[in-house]
CSV table of C-alpha atoms in Angstrom, one decimal:
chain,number,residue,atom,x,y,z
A,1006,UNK,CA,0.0,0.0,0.0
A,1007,UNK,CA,1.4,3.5,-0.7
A,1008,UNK,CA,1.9,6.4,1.5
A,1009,UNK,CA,-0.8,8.2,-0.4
A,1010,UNK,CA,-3.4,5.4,0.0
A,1011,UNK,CA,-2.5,5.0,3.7
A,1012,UNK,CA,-2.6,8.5,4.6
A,1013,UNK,CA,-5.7,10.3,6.4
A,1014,UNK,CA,-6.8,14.1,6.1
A,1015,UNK,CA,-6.0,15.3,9.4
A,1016,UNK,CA,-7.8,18.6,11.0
A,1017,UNK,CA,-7.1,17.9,14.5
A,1018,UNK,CA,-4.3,16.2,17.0
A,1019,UNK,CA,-5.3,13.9,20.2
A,1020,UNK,CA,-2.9,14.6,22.7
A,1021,UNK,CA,-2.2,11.7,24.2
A,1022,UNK,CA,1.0,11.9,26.2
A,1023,UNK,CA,-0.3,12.3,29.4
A,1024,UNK,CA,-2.9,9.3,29.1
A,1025,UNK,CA,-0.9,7.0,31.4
A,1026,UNK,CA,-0.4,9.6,33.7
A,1027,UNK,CA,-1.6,8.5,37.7
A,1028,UNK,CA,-1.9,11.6,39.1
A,1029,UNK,CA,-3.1,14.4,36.2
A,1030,UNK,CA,-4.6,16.7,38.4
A,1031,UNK,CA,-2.1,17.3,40.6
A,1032,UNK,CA,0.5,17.3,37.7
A,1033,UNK,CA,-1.7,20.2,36.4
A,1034,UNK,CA,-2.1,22.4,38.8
A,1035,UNK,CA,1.9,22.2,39.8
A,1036,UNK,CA,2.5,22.9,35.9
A,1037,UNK,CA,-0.4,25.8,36.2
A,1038,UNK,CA,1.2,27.5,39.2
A,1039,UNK,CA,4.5,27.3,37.7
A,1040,UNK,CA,3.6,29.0,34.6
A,1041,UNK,CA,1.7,31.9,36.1
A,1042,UNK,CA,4.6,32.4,38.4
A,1043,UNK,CA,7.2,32.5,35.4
A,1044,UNK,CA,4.7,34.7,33.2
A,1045,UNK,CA,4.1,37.2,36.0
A,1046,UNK,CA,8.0,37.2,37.4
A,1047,UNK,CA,9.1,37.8,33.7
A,1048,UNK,CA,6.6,40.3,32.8
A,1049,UNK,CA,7.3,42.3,36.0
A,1050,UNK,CA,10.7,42.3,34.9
A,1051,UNK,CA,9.8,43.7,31.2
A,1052,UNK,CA,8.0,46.3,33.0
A,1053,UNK,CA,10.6,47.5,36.0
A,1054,UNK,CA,13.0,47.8,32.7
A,1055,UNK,CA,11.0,49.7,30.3
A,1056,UNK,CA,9.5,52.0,32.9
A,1057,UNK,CA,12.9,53.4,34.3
A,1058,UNK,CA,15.0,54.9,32.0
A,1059,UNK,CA,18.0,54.7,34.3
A,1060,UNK,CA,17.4,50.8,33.0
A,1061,UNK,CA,17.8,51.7,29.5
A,1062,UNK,CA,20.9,50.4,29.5
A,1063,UNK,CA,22.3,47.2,27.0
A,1064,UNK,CA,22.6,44.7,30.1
A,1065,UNK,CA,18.7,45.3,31.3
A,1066,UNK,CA,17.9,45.4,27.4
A,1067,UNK,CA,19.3,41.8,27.2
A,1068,UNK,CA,17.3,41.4,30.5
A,1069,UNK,CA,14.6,42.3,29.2
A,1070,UNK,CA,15.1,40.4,25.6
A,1071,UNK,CA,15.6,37.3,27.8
A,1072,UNK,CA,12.3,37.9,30.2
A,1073,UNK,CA,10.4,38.1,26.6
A,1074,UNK,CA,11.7,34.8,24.9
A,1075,UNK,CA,10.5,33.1,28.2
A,1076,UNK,CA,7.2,34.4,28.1
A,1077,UNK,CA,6.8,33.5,24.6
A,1078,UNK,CA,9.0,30.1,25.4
A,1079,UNK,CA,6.8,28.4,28.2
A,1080,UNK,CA,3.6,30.2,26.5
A,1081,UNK,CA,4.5,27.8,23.7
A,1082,UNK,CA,3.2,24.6,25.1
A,1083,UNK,CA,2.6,25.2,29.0
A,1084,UNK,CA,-1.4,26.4,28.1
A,1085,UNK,CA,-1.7,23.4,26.0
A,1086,UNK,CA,-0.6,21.1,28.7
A,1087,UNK,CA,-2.9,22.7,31.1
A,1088,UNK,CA,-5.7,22.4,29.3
A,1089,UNK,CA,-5.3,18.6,28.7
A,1090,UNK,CA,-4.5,18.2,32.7
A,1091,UNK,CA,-7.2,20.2,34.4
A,1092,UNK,CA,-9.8,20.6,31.6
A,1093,UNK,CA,-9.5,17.8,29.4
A,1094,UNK,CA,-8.8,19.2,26.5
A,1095,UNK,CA,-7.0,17.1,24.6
A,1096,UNK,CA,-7.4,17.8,20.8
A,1097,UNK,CA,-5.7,20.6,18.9
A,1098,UNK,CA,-6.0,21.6,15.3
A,1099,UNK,CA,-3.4,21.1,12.7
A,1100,UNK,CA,-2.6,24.8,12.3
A,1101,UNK,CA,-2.2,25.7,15.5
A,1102,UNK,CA,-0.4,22.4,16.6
A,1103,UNK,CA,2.0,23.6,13.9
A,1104,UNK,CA,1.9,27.2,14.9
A,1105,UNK,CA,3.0,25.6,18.6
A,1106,UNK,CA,5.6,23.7,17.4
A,1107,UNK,CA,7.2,27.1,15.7
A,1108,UNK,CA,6.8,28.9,18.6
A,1109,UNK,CA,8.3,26.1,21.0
A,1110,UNK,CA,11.6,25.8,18.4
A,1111,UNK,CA,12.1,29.4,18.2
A,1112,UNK,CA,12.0,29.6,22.0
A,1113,UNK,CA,14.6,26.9,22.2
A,1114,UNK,CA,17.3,28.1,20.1
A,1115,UNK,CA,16.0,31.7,20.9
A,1116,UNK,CA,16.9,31.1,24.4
A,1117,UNK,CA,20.5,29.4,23.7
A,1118,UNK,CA,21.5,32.4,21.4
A,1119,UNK,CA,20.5,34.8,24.1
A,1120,UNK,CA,22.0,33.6,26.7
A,1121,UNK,CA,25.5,33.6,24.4
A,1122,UNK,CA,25.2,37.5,23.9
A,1123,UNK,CA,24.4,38.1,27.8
A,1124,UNK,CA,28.1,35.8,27.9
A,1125,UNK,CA,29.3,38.4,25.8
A,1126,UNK,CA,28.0,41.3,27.9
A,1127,UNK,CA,29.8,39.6,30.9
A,1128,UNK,CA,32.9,39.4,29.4
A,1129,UNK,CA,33.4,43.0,27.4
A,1130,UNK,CA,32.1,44.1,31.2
A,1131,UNK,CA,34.9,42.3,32.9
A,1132,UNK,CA,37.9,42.5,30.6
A,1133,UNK,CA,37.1,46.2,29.5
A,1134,UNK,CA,35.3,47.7,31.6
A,1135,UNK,CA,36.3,51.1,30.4
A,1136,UNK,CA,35.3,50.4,27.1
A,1137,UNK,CA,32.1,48.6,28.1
A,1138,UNK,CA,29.7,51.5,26.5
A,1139,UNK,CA,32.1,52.1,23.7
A,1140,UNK,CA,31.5,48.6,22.4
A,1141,UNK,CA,28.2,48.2,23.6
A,1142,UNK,CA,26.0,50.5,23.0
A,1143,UNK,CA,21.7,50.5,23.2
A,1144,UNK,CA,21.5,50.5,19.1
A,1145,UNK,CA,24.2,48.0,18.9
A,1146,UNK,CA,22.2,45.8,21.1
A,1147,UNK,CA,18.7,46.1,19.8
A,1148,UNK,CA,20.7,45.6,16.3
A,1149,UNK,CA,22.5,42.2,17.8
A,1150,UNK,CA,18.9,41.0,19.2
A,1151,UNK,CA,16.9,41.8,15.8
A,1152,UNK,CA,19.6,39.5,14.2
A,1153,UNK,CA,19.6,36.9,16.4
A,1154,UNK,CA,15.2,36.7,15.9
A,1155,UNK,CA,16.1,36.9,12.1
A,1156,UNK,CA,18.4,34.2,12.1
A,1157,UNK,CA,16.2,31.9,14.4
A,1158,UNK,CA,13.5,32.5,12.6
A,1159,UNK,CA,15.5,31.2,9.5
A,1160,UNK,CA,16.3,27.8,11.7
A,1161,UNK,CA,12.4,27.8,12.7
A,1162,UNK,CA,11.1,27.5,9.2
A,1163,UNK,CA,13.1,23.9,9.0
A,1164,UNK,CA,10.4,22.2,11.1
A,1165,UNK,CA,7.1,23.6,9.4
A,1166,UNK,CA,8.6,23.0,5.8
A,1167,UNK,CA,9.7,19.4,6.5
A,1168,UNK,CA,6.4,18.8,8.1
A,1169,UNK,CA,3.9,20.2,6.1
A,1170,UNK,CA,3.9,18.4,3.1
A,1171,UNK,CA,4.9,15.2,4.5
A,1172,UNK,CA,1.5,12.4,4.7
A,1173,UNK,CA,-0.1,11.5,8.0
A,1174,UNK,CA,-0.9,8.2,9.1
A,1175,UNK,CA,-2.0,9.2,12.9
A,1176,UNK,CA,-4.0,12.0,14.4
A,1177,UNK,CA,-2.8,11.5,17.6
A,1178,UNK,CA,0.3,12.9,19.3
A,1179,UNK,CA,2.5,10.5,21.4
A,1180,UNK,CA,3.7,13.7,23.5
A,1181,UNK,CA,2.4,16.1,25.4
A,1182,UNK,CA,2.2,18.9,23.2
A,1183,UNK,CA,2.9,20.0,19.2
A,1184,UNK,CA,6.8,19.6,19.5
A,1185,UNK,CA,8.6,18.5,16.6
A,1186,UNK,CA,9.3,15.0,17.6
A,1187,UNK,CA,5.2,14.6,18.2
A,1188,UNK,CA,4.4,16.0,14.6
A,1189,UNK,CA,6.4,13.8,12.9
A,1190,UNK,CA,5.5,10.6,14.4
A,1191,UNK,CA,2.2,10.7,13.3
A,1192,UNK,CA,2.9,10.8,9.7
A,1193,UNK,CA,3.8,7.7,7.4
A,1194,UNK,CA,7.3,8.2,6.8
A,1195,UNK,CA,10.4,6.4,8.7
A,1196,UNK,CA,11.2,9.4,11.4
A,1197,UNK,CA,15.0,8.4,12.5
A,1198,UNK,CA,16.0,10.6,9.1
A,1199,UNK,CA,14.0,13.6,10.1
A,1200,UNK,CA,15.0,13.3,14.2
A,1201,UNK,CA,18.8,12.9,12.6
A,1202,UNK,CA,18.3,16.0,11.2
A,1203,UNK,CA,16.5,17.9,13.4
A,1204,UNK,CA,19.5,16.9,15.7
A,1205,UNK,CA,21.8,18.0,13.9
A,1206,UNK,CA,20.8,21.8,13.4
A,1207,UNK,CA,19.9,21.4,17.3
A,1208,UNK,CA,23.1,20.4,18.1
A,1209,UNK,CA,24.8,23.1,16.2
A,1210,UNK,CA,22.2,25.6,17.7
A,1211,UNK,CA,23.6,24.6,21.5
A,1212,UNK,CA,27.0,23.6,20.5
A,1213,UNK,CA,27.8,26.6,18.8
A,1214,UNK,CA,26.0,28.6,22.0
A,1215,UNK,CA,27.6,26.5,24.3
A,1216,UNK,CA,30.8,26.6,23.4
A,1217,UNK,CA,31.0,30.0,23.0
A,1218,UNK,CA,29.7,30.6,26.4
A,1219,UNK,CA,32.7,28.6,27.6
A,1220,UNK,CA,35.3,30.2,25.8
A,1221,UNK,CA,33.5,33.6,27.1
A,1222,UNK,CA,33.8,31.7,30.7
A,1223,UNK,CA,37.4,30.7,30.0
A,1224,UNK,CA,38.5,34.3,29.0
A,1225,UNK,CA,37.2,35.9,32.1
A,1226,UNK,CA,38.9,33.3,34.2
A,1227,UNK,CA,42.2,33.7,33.0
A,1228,UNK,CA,41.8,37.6,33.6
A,1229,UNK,CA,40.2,37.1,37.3
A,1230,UNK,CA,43.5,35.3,38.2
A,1231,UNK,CA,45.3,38.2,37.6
A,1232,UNK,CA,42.8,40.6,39.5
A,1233,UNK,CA,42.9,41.1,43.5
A,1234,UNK,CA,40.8,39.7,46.0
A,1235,UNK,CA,37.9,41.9,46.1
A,1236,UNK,CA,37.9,42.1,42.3
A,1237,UNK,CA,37.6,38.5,42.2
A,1238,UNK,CA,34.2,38.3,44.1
A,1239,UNK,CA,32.6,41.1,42.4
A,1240,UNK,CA,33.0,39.2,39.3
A,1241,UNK,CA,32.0,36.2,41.1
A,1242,UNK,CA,28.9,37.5,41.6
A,1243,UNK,CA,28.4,39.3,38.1
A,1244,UNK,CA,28.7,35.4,36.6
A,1245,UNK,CA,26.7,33.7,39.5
A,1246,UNK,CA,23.4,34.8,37.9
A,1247,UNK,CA,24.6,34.1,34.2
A,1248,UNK,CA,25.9,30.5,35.4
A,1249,UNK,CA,22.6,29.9,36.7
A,1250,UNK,CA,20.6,30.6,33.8
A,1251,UNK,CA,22.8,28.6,31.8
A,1252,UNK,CA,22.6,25.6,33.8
A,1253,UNK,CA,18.8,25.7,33.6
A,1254,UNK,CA,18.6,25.6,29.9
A,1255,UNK,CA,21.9,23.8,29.2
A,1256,UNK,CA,21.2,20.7,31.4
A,1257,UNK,CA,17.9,19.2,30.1
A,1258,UNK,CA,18.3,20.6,26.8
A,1259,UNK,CA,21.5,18.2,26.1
A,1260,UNK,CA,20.1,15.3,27.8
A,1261,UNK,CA,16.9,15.7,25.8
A,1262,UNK,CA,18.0,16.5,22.7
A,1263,UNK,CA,21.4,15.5,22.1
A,1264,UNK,CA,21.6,12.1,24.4
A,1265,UNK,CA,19.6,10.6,22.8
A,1266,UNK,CA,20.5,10.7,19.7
A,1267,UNK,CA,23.5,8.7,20.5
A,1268,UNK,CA,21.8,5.6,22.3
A,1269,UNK,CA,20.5,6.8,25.5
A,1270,UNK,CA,16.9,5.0,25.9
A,1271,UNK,CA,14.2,7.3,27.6
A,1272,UNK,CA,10.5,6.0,28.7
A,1273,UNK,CA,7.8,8.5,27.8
A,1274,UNK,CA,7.6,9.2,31.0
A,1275,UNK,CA,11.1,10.6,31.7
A,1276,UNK,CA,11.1,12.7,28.0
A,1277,UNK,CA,8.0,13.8,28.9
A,1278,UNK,CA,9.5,15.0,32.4
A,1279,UNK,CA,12.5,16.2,30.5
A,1280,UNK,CA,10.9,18.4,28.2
A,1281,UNK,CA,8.3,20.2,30.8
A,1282,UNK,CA,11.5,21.2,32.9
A,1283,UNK,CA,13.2,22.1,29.7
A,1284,UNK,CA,10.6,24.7,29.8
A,1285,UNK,CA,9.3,25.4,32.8
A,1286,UNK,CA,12.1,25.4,34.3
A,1287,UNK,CA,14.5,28.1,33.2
A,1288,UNK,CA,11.6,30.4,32.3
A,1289,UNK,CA,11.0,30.7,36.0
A,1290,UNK,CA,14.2,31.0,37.9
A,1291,UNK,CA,16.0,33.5,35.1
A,1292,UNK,CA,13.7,36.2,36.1
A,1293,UNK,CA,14.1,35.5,39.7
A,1294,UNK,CA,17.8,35.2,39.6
A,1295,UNK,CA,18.1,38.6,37.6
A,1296,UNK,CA,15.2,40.5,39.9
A,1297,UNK,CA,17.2,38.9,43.4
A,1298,UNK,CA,20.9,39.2,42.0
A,1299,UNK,CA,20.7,42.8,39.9
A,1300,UNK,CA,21.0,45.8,42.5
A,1301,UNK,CA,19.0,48.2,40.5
A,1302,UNK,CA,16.2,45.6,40.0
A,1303,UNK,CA,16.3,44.7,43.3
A,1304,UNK,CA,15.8,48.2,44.8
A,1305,UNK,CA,13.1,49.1,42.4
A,1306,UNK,CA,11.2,45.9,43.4
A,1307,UNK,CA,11.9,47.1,47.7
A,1308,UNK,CA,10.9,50.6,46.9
A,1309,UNK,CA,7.3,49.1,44.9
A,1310,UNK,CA,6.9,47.0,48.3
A,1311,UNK,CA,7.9,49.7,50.6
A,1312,UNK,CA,5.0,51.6,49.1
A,1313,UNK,CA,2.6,48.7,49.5
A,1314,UNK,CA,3.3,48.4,52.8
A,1315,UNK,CA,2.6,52.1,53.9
A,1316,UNK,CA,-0.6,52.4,52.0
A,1317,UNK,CA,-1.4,49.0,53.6
């Protein structure tokens, strides 16, 4: 039988990857609170940054870059999952699953890329700090984040064009929401080539990211030796917050993505876990980290409750 003859129309996706799951409620409203913690931290963020002009500087404008692909990162998928968990809602048509699946890619590479240029930041603030707003200025920055959306928008457009005109033998999603991996194995075609490849330009996304974050890393290292004591701690703590953020995404991302691409067997139940803290979990502690580790942040946000308190 051919592909053609085997192939079905599909309008809609069951989501099915939380069908074996014990406890869905309480899975819900954990991934619920989660999200509206992240959105809400994040956005506050956005807001402290674009309503102070003493913040108009290019470190908060990475801040604030950052606090937006979250938003648009855990927005990708976290409603979908939501509504599967607390309201059963568990079908989603085929142009939005494949608007999801956009939006989820080009918060995962978004993410990597940014956190490379805040490595940047770090390190023309470290090793020329005299030069800092020579080399780094607010129009170089919002230049420098327009092309890194342009160019992750190019990588985006893999997914949707490898996807669309392939023939579908399933409607229903093995995962929890329209990621790449999901789409695919619901059409008729062998998916190892198409998960090879999507590898690959994943891998060279966080790779490239990665690496370059080290040698940032590296760089700064070799100059704190040479600085004194007091120096050494105030760029300790100029990284801590960086280091953080890059563990969060980093971790799960290479475990998920790259792992297993070279033998390293999953259940659904651990990708599936992998995935939602993929998300989930960076897009909640970066804003944190920045709002409780950034002085200028951090005063705004005692002056806002200060004022609370008095009127209350």
């Amino acid at each position: 039988m051919s592909l053609q003859n085997a192939s079905i129309n599909v309008t809609h996706f069951i989501i099915g990857g939380f069908d074996t799951l014990s406890r869905p409620i309480a899975v819900g409203v954990a991934i619920l609170i989660t999200y509206l913690l992240a959105v809400l931290a994040n956005m506050a963020n956005i807001m402290f940054i674009i309503s102070d002009k003493q913040l108009h500087k290019p470190m908060y404008l990475m801040i604030c870059n950052l606090a937006v692909v979250d938003i648009m990162y855990t927005s990708s998928s976290s409603p979908t999952m939501i509504g599967v968990l607390l309201a059963g809602v568990n079908t989603i048509s085929y142009v939005e699953c494949l608007i999801q699946m956009c939006v989820f890619t080009l918060g995962t590479s978004m993410e990597s890329f940014v956190l490379a240029f805040m490595a940047l930041d770090r390190f023309i603030a470290i090793i020329y700090p005299f030069q800092y707003h020579t080399y780094l200025t607010n129009t170089r920055v919002l230049v420098l984040t327009f092309i890194m959306w342009f160019v992750n928008w190019c990588f985006m457009c893999y997914m949707p064009a490898t996807v669309v005109p392939l023939p579908h033998c399933s409607s229903r999603l093995k995962y929890s929401f329209c990621d790449f991996a999901a789409i695919i194995r619901t059409t008729c075609v062998n998916p190892e080539k198409y998960f090879n490849d999507a590898a690959i330009i994943m891998f060279f996304i966080l790779f490239f990211t990665f690496v370059f974050i080290c040698l940032s890393y590296c760089g700064i290292l070799l100059f704190v030796k040479l600085s004194s004591n007091n120096e050494k701690k105030k760029m300790g703590s100029t990284l801590l917050s960086h280091l953080i953020c890059v563990i969060c995404h980093y971790c799960p991302a290479f475990v998920h993505i790259i792992f297993t691409r070279f033998g390293v067997v999953l259940t659904l139940e651990e990708r599936q876990g992998l995935v939602i803290g993929a998300v989930l979990g960076p897009c909640l502690v970066n804003p944190f980290v920045y709002c409780l580790r950034t002085k200028k942040i951090k005063q705004k946000l005692l002056k806002i409750f200060t004022h609370l308190t008095k009127i209350l």
